XYZ file of C-alpha atoms in Angstrom:
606
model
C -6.382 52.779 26.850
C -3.662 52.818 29.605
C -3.161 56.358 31.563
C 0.053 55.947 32.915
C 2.991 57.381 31.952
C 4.738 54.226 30.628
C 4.585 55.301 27.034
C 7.301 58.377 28.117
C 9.622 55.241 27.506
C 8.863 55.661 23.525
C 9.720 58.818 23.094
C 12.870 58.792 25.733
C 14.148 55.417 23.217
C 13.457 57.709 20.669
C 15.661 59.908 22.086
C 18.475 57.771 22.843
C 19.002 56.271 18.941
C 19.176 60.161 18.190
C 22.009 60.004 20.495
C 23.400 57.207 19.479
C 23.152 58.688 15.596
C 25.096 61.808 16.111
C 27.585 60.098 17.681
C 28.556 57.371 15.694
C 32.264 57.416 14.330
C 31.198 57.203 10.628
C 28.759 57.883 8.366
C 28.193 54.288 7.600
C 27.585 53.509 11.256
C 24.947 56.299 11.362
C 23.148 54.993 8.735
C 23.117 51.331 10.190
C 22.243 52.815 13.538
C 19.228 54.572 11.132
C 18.500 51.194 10.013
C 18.053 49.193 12.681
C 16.045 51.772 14.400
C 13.216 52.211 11.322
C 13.241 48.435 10.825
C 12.861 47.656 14.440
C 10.510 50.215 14.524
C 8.295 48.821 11.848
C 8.404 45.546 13.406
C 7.128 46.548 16.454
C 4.470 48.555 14.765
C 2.619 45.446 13.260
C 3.053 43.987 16.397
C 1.179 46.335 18.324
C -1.340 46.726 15.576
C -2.107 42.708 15.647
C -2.187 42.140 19.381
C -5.360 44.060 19.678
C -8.577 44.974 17.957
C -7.560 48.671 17.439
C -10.568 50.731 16.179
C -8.734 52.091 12.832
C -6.368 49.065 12.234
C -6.647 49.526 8.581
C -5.415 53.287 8.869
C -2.563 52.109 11.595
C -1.567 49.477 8.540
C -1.459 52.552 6.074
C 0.662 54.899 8.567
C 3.062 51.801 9.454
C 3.139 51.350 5.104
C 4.713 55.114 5.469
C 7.202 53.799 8.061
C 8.065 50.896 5.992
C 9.019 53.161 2.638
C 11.615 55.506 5.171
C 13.027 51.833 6.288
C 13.618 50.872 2.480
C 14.812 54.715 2.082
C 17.037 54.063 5.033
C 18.301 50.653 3.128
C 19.516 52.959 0.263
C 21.428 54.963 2.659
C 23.140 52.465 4.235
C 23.967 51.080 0.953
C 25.417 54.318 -0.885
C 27.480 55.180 2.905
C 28.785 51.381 2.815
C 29.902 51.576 -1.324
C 30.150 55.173 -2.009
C 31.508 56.215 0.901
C 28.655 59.434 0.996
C 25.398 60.358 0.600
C 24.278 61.417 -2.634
C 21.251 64.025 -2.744
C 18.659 63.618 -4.670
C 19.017 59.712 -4.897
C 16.776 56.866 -4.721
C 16.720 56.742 -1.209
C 15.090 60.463 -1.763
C 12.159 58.683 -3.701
C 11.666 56.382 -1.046
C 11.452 58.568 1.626
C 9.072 61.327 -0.252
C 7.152 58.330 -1.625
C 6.704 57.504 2.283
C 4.713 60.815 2.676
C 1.426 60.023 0.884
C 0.970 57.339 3.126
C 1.873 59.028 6.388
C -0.420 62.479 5.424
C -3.392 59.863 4.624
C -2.559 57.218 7.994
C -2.616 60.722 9.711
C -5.403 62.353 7.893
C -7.525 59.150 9.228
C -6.794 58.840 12.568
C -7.333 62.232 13.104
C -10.085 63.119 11.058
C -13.234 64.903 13.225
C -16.894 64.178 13.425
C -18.771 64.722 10.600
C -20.956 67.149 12.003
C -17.734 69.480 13.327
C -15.394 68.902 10.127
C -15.857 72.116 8.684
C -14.546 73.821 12.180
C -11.894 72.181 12.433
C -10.775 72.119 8.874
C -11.273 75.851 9.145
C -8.845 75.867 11.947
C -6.479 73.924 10.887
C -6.395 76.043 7.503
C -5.553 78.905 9.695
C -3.019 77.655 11.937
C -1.346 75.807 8.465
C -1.853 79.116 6.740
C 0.232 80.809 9.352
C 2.575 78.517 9.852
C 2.904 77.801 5.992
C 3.816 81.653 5.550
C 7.186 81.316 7.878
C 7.793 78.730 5.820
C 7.550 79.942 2.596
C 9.614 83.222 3.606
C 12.460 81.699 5.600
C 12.824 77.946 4.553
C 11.167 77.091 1.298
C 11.313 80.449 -0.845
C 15.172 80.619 -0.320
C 15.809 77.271 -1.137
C 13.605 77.989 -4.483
C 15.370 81.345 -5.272
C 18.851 79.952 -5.457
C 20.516 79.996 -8.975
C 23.007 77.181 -8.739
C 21.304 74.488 -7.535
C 19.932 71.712 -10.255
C 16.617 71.250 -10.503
C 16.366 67.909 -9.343
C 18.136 69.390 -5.978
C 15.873 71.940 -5.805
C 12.930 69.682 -6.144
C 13.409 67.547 -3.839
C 14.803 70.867 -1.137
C 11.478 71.636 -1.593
C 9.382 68.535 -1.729
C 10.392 67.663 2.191
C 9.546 70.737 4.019
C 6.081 70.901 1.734
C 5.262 67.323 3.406
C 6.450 67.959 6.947
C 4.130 71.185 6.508
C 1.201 68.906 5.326
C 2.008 66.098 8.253
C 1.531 68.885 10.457
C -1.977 69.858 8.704
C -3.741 67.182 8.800
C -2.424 66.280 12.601
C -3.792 69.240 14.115
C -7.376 67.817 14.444
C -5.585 65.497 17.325
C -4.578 69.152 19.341
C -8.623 70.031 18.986
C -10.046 66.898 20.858
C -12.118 66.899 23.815
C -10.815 64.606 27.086
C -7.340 64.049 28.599
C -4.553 63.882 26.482
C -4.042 60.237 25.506
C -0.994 58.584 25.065
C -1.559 57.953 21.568
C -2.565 61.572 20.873
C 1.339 62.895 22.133
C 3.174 60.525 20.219
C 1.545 61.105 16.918
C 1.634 65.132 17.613
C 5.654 64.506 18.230
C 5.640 62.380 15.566
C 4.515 65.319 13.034
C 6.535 68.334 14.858
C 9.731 66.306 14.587
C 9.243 65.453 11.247
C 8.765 68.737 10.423
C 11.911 70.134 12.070
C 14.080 67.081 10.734
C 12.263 67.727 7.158
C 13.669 71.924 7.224
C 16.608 70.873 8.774
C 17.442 67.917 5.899
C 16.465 70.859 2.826
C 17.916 73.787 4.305
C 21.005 72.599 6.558
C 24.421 71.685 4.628
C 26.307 68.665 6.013
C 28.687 71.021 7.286
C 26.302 72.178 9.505
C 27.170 71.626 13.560
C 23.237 70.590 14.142
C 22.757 68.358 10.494
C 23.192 65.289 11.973
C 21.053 66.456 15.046
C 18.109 67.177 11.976
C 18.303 63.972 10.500
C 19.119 61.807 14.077
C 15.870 63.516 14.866
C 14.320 61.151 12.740
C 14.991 58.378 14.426
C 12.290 59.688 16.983
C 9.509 60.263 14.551
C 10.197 56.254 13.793
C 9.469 55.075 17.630
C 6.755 57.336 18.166
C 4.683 55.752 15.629
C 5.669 52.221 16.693
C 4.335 53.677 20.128
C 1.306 55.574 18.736
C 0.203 52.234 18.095
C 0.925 50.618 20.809
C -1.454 52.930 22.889
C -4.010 53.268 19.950
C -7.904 52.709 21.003
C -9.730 49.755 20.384
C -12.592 49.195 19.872
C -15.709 52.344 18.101
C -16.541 53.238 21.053
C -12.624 54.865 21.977
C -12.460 55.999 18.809
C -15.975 57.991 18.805
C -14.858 59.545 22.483
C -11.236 60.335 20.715
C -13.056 62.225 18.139
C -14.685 65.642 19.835
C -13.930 68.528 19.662
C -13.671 71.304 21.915
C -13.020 75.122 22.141
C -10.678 75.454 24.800
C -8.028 77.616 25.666
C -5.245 75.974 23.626
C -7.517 76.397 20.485
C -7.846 79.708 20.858
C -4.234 80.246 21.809
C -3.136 78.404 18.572
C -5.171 80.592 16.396
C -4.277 83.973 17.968
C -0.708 82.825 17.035
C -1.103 81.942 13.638
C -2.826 84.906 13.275
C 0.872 86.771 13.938
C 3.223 85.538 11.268
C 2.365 88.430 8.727
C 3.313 91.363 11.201
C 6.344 89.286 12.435
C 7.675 88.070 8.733
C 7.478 91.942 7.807
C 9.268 92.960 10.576
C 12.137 90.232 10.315
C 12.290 90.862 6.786
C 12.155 95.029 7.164
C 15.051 94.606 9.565
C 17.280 92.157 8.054
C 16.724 93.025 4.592
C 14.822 96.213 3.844
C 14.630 95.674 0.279
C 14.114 92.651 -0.449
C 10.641 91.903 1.511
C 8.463 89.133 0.361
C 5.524 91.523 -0.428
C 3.356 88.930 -2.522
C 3.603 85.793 -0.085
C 3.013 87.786 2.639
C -0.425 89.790 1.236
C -1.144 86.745 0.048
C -0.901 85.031 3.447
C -2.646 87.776 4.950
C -5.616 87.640 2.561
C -6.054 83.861 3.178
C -5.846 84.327 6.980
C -8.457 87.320 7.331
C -10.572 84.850 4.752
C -10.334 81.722 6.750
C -10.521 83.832 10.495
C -13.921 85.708 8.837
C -15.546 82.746 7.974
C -14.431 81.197 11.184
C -15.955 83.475 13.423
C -19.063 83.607 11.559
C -19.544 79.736 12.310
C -18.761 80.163 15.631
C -21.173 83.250 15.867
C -23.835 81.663 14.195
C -23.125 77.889 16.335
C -23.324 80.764 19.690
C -26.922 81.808 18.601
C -28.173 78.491 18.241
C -26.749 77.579 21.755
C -28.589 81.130 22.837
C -31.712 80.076 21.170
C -31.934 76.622 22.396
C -30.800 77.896 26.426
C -33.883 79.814 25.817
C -36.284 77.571 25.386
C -34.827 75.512 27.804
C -35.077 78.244 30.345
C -38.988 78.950 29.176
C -39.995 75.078 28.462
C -41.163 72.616 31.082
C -38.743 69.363 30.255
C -41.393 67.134 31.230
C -44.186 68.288 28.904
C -42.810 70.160 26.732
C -45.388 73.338 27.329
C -44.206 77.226 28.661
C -42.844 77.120 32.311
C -43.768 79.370 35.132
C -40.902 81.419 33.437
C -42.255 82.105 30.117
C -46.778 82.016 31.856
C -45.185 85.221 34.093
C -43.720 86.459 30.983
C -47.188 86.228 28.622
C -49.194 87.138 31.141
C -47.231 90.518 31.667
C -46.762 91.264 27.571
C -50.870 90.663 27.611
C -52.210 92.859 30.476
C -51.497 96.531 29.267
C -53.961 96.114 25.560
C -55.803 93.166 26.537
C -58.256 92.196 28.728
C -56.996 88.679 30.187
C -58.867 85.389 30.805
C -56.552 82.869 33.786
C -57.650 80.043 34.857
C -55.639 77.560 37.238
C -56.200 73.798 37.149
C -55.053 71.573 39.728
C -55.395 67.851 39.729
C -57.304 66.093 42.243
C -55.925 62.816 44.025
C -52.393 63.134 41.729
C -50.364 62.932 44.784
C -52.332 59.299 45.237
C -51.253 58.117 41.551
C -48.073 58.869 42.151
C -47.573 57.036 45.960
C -49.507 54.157 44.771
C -47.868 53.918 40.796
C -44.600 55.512 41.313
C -43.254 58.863 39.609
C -42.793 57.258 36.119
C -46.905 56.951 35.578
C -47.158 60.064 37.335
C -44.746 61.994 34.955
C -46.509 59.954 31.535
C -50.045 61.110 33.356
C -48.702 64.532 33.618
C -47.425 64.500 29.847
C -51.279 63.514 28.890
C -52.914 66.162 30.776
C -50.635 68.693 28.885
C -51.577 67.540 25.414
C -54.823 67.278 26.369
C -55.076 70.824 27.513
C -53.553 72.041 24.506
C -55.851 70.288 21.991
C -58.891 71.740 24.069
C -57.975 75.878 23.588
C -57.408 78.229 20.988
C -54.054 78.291 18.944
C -52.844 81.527 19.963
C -53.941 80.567 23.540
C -51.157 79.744 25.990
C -51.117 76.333 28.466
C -48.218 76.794 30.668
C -47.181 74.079 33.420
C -46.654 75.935 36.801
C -45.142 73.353 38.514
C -45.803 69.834 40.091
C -49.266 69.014 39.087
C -50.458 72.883 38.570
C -51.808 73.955 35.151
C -52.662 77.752 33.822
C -54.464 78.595 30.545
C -54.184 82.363 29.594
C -57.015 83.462 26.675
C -56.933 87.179 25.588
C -59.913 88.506 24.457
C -62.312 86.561 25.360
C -65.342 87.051 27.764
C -66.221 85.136 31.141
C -69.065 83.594 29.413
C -66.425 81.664 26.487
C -63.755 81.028 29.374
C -66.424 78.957 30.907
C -67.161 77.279 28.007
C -63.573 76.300 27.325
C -63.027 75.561 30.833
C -65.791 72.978 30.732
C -63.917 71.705 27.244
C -60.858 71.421 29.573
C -62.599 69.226 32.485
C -64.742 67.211 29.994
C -60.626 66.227 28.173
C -59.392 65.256 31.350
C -62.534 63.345 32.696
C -61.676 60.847 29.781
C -59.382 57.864 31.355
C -55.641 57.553 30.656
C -53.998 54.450 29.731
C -51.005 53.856 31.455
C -49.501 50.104 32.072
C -52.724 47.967 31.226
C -54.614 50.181 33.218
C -56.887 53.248 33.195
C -56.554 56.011 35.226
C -59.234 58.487 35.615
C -58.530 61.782 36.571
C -59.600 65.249 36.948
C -58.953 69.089 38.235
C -59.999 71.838 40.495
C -60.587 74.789 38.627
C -60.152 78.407 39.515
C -60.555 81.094 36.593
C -60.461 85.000 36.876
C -59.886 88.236 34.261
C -57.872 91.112 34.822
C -61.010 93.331 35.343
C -59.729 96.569 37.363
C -56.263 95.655 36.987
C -52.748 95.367 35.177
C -51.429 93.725 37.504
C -50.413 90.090 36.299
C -49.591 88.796 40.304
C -53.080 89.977 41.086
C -54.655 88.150 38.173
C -52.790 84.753 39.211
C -53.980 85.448 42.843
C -57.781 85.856 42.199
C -57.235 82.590 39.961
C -55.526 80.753 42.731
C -58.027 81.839 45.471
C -60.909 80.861 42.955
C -58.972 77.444 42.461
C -58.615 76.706 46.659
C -62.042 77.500 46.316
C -63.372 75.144 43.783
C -60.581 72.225 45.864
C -62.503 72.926 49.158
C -65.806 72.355 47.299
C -64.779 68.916 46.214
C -63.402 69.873 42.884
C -65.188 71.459 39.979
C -65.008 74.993 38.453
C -65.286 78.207 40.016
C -64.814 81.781 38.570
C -63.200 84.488 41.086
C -65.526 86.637 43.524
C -65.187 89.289 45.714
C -66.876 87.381 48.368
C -63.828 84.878 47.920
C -61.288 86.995 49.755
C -63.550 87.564 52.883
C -63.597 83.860 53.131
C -60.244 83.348 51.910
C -58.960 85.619 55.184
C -61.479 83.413 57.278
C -59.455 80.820 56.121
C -56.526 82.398 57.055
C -57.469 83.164 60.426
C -58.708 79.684 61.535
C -55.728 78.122 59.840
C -53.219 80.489 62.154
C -55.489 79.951 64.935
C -55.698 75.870 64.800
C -52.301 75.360 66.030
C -52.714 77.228 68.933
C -56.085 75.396 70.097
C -53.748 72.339 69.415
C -51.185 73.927 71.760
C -53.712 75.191 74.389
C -56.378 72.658 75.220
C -59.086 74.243 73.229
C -60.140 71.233 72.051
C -63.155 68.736 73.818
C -63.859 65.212 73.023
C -67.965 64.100 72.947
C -69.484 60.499 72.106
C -72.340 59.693 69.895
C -73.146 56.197 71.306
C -74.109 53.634 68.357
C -77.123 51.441 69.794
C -77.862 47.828 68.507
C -81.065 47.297 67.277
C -83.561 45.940 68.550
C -82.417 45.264 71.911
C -81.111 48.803 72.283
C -77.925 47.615 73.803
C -75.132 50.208 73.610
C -72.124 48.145 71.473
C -69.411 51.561 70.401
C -69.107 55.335 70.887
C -67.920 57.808 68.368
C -65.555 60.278 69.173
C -66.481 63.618 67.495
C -64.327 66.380 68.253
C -65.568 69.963 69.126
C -63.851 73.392 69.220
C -64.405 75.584 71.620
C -62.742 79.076 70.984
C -62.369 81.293 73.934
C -63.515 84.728 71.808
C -66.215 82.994 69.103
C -67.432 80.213 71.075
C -68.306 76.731 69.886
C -66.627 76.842 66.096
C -68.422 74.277 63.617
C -66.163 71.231 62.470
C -67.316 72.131 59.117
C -65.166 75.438 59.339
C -62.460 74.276 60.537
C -61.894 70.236 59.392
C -61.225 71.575 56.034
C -58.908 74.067 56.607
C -56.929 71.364 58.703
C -57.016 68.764 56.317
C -55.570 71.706 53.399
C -52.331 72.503 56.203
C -51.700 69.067 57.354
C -52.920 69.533 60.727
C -55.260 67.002 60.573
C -53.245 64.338 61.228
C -52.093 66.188 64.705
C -55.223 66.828 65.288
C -56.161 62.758 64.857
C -53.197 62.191 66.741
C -54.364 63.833 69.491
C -58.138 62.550 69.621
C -56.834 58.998 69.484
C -54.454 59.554 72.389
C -57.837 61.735 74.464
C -59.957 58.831 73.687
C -57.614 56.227 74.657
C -56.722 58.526 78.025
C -60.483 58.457 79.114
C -61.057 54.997 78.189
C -58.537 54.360 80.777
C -59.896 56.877 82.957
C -63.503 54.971 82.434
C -62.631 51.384 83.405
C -60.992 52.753 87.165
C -64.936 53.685 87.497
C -66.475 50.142 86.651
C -67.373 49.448 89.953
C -69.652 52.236 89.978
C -73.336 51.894 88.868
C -73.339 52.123 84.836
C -73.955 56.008 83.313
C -76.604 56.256 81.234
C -76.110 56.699 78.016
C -75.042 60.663 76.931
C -73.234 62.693 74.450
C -70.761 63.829 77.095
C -69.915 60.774 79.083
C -67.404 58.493 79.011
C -67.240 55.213 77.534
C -66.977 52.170 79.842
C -63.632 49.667 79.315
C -66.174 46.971 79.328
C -67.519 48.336 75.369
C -66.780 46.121 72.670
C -63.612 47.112 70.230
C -65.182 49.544 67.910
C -63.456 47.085 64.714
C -66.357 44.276 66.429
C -68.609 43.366 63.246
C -71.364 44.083 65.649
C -70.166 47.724 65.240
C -72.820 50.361 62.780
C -70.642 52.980 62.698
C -66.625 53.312 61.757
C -64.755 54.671 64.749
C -61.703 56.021 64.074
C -61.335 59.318 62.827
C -60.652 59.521 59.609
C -61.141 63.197 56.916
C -65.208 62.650 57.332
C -65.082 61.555 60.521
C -65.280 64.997 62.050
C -68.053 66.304 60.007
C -71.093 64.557 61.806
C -72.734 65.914 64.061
C-alpha cells in the first residue's frame, strides 16, 4: 500500500468539482458538472479495482455498484434541470439515489467489518457512538422534518429516508476508526467518504433551496464520489493487507469517541430546555439514554472481563518457566513460603552434570529440547500435589510437604533412576544425569535457609562426582573450608605460593628416564603443605583452574629452559625435585607411560 501523501490529491479534486458546483451559472450546469464528476468517478473506480489483485475486489465492485446508482440518479437530474427547468423532490432521481444506499452500507459494512474474534467489541462500540450520534439526529434533523404538517408524505419519506442512510453509512464505517496500525490511505478516504455523506444527506432533507449553504450540501457530494474512486485506488491487495487492516485496538481515539457519544443526552436537554422549554423531546431522549447506559454496561463488562484474562494469563507468565512449562523461581519462592508455617518441608535441588558440554558440543536447540525432557520427566516421577519448579539454567527443585527423609530418598532415587534413561534427540541418545542435594525445614521457617542447606547438600553431592546427598551439619564446616581455600587460591596465584615437582616416568626394562610429570604443590605460609585434593576441586568449581594450568605450563616451560643452559654439566640423578634436562623426549613421544599435561586429574597424583 503506498504511504505517501499522494492520495491528498483525491480528496483536494474532490474539493475542487464542489467548487466548481456552487458556482456554476445555472442549475443545469450544476447538474452536468454533477454528472461528469459521478461518471468519471465510477470509471476510474473499476479501473483501480482491475489493475490490481485487491483483497476484497468483490466488495470494492459492490461499493462502486452504489456509486453507479447516484451516477444514474445524477442522469435524472440533469435531465429534469435540462427539460423542466428544476428539480422536482421526491422524483425518480430520489429512487436512484436511496436505492444507491443498500449497496454503499453493505460495500462499507465489508470492507470494514472486524475479526471474528473482536466483532462483538466493536459492534458494541459502534452501537454506542451510532446511538449517540443517532439521538442529535433524531431531535434536531429527523424528528422535525417528521413533525411537520404540510409536507406530503412522499416528501416526508424521502426527508427522512436520506439522513437515516447517511446515519447508517456512518455505522457501519466506524470499525475503520478502531483499527490497529497507521492510518492508511484507504482508511481516510472511505471515513470522508461517510462524514460527507452524512452532512450532504442532512443538508439535502433539512436545507430549502433558498438556503445560502444548499448548494454547498449537495456540491459536497461531489467529494464523497472521488473519495471512493480513491479508496480504491489505495485499497490492499492481497489477505495478508487485509488481515493486518483488520485489528483492533483500544487507543486513545476509541475512548475519546465513546466518552463523546456518551454526552448527547445532557447536551440535547439542555439545547432543548433553553430554546424551547416546553416542548423537550422527553421519550427520544430516555430512550437514548436507556440504550446508551445498556450498550456502555455491557461494554465495560467485556472489557473487564477481556482485563482479567490478560491479568490471569500475565500471571502465569510471570510464575511459568517459557521453556518447560513448570513454576519459575518466582512461583518455587512463593510455595515454598505458603508451605513452611503448617508443614514440615521436603527440598531437594538437582543439577545436571556435563549439560554445559551438550550444549557447546549440540548447540542450545538440543540443549533447550533436553531441558524440556528432564522437566516432564521430573514431574511424572513425584506426587500430584508435589511441586517441580525450574530455577534457572539447568537447576531443578522438587518441594514435597509431608513427607519424611526416609520417602524423599526414595523419590529422589525415582528422580535419578528417570533421568539415567537416555534422551533421543536428532538420531542420537543422550544420556544424562544430576547432582542431588535434598534437605527439610527441621528447626526452621525460614524458606532461604531451607534452599541453602539444599544447595550446600547439592555442591556437595557435585564435588563427590554426582549422586545424592541429604543436608548435614558437618556440611557447613566444610562448606566454609571451602570458602576459605577458594578466597585464599587467588592470592597463592598472586604471591608465589605455588612449587612445581617431577615424578620422572622410567622405561621399562632398561630403566631409561623418557618424561617427567609436573605435579603441582601448595605450600601455605600459616597451614603448611595443603593437599591437591583440597584444593584442585575447589579450583576447578571457581574457574581458577585454568590460571592455575596456565601458570604450571609457563613454570615448566621456564625451567626447561633453565635446564638445557646446565647440559654441560654431569647429568642429575633422577629426583622428585629436580629439573628436567632439554635433552628429554616431548612428553606427546609414544614412548611416553604417562600423559603430561595437566589436565582436571592431573593434579590429584601424588
Amino acid at each position: 500500500m503506498r504511504r505517501n501523501g499522494g492520495w491528498l490529491a483525491w480528496p483536494a479534486v474532490g474539493l475542487l468539482a464542489c467548487v466548481a458546483y456552487v458556482v456554476a451559472p445555472s442549475e443545469a450546469a450544476r447538474q452536468i458538472v454533477m454528472l461528469l464528476t459521478s461518471l468519471t468517478s465510477v470509471v476510474l473506480a473499476v479501473v483501480n479495482i482491475r489493475r490490481r489483485p485487491l483483497a476484497d475486489a468483490r466488495l470494492w465492485y459492490v461499493l462502486t455498484g452504489g456509486l453507479a446508482f447516484w451516477a444514474a440518479g445524477d442522469l435524472v437530474s440533469v435531465g429534469n434541470a435540462v427539460t423542466l427547468g428544476l428539480l422536482p423532490f421526491p422524483s425518480w432521481a430520489d429512487v436512484f439515489y436511496l436505492s444507491a444506499y443498500p449497496l454503499l452500507i453493505g460495500g462499507l459494512f465489508g470492507l470494514s467489518r472486524p475479526p471474528r474474534q473482536r466483532s462483538l467489541a466493536g459492534l458494541l462500540d459502534s452501537a454506542v457512538i451510532v446511538t449517540g450520534l443517532g439521538l442529535v439526529y433524531w431531535v434536531f434533523v429527523i424528528e422535525p422534518i417528521a413533525h411537520q404538517p404540510d409536507l406530503p408524505g412522499l416528501v416526508r419519506l424521502a426527508s427522512v429516508a436520506y439522513p437515516t442512510a447517511g446515519l447508517l453509512q456512518i455505522a457501519v464505517t466506524m470499525p475503520l476508526i478502531f483499527r490497529v496500525g497507521g492510518r492508511s490511505p484507504t482508511l481516510w478516504l472511505l471515513t470522508l467518504c461517510s462524514v460527507t455523506a452524512m452532512l450532504s444527506n442532512a443538508g439535502y432533507s433539512f436545507l430549502t433551496p433558498s438556503s445560502p449553504v444548499y448548494h454547498v450540501a449537495l456540491g459536497m457530494y461531489l467529494l464523497v464520489y472521488v473519495c471512493i474512486a480513491g479508496a480504491a485506488r489505495y485499497a490492499p491487495t492481497g489477505r495478508a493487507g487485509a488481515d493486518d487492516a483488520t485489528k483492533e485496538r483500544f487507543g486513545r481515539m476509541r475512548l475519546t469517541l465513546l466518552g463523546v457519544s456518551t454526552l448527547p443526552v445532557p447536551v440535547v436537554l439542555v439545547i432543548e430546555g433553553w430554546h424551547r422549554p416546553g416542548r423537550i423531546s422527553w421519550l427520544p431522549v430516555a430512550a437514548g439514554a436507556v440504550v446508551l447506559f445498556g450498550l456502555v454496561l455491557v461494554r465495560l463488562s467485556g472489557f473487564v472481563t477481556k482485563v482479567q484474562i490478560q491479568a490471569g494469563q500475565l500471571e502465569d507468565l510471570a510464575m511459568l518457566d517459557g521453556l518447560t512449562g513448570l513454576p519459575n523461581r518466582r512461583r518455587f519462592e512463593q510455595r515454598l513460603q505458603e508451605s513452611l508455617p503448617s508443614h514440615v518441608v521436603q527440598l531437594a535441588v538437582l543439577d545436571l552434570n556435563g549439560f554445559k558440554e551438550v550444549n557447546d558440543r549440540l548447540g542450545h536447540g538440543t540443549g533447550d529440547h533436553l531441558l524440556a525432557v528432564v522437566g516432564q520427566r521430573l514431574t511424572q516421577a513425584v506426587r500430584s500435589d508435589d511441586m517441580v519448579a525450574r530455577l534457572g539454567g539447568d537447576e531443578f527443585a522438587v518441594i514435597m510437604t509431608d513427607t519424611s527423609s526416609a520417602e524423599m530418598d526414595g523419590i529422589v532415587e525415582r528422580l535419578q533412576a528417570g533421568l539415567r534413561r537416555p534422551v533421543r534427540v536428532d538420531d542420537q541418545d543422550l544420556l544424562i544425569s544430576a547432582s542431588v542435594g535434598s534437605a527439610d525445614s527441621t528447626g526452621t521457617d525460614d524458606p532461604y535457609e531451607v534452599l541453602r542447606r539444599a544447595d550446600v547438600a547439592m555442591y556437595a553431592a557435585k564435588t563427590d562426582d554426582g549422586g545424592h546427598r541429604r543436608y548435614s551439619n558437618r556440611m557447613d564446616q566444610d562448606a566454609g573450608e571451602q570458602a576459605q581455600v577458594r578466597a585464599e587460591l587467588k592470592v597463592a596465584l598472586d604471591t608465589g605460593q605455588f612449587r612445581l615437582v617431577y615424578q620422572p616416568i622410567v622405561s621399562l626394562p632398561g630403566g631409561r628416564i623418557v618424561s617427567v610429570e609436573a605435579l603441582v604443590r601448595w605450600q601455605h605460609p600459616e597451614r603448611g603443605s595443603v593437599s591437591p585434593a583440597a584444593f584442585i576441586p575447589v579450583a576447578e568449581q571457581n574457574g581458577l583452574i585454568v590460571e592455575l594450568g596456565e601458570w604450571i605450563l609457563r613454570e615448566a616451560c621456564t625451567q626447561a629452559v633453565a635446564g638445557a643452559t646446565s647440559s654441560a654439566r654431569p647429568r642429575p640423578s633422577a629426583s622428585a625435585s629436580t629439573c628436567p634436562p632439554a635433552s628429554w623426549p616431548n612428553p606427546t613421544s609414544p614412548t611416553s607411560s604417562r600423559r603430561s599435561w595437566p589436565g582436571p586429574g592431573w593434579a590429584r597424583q601424588t
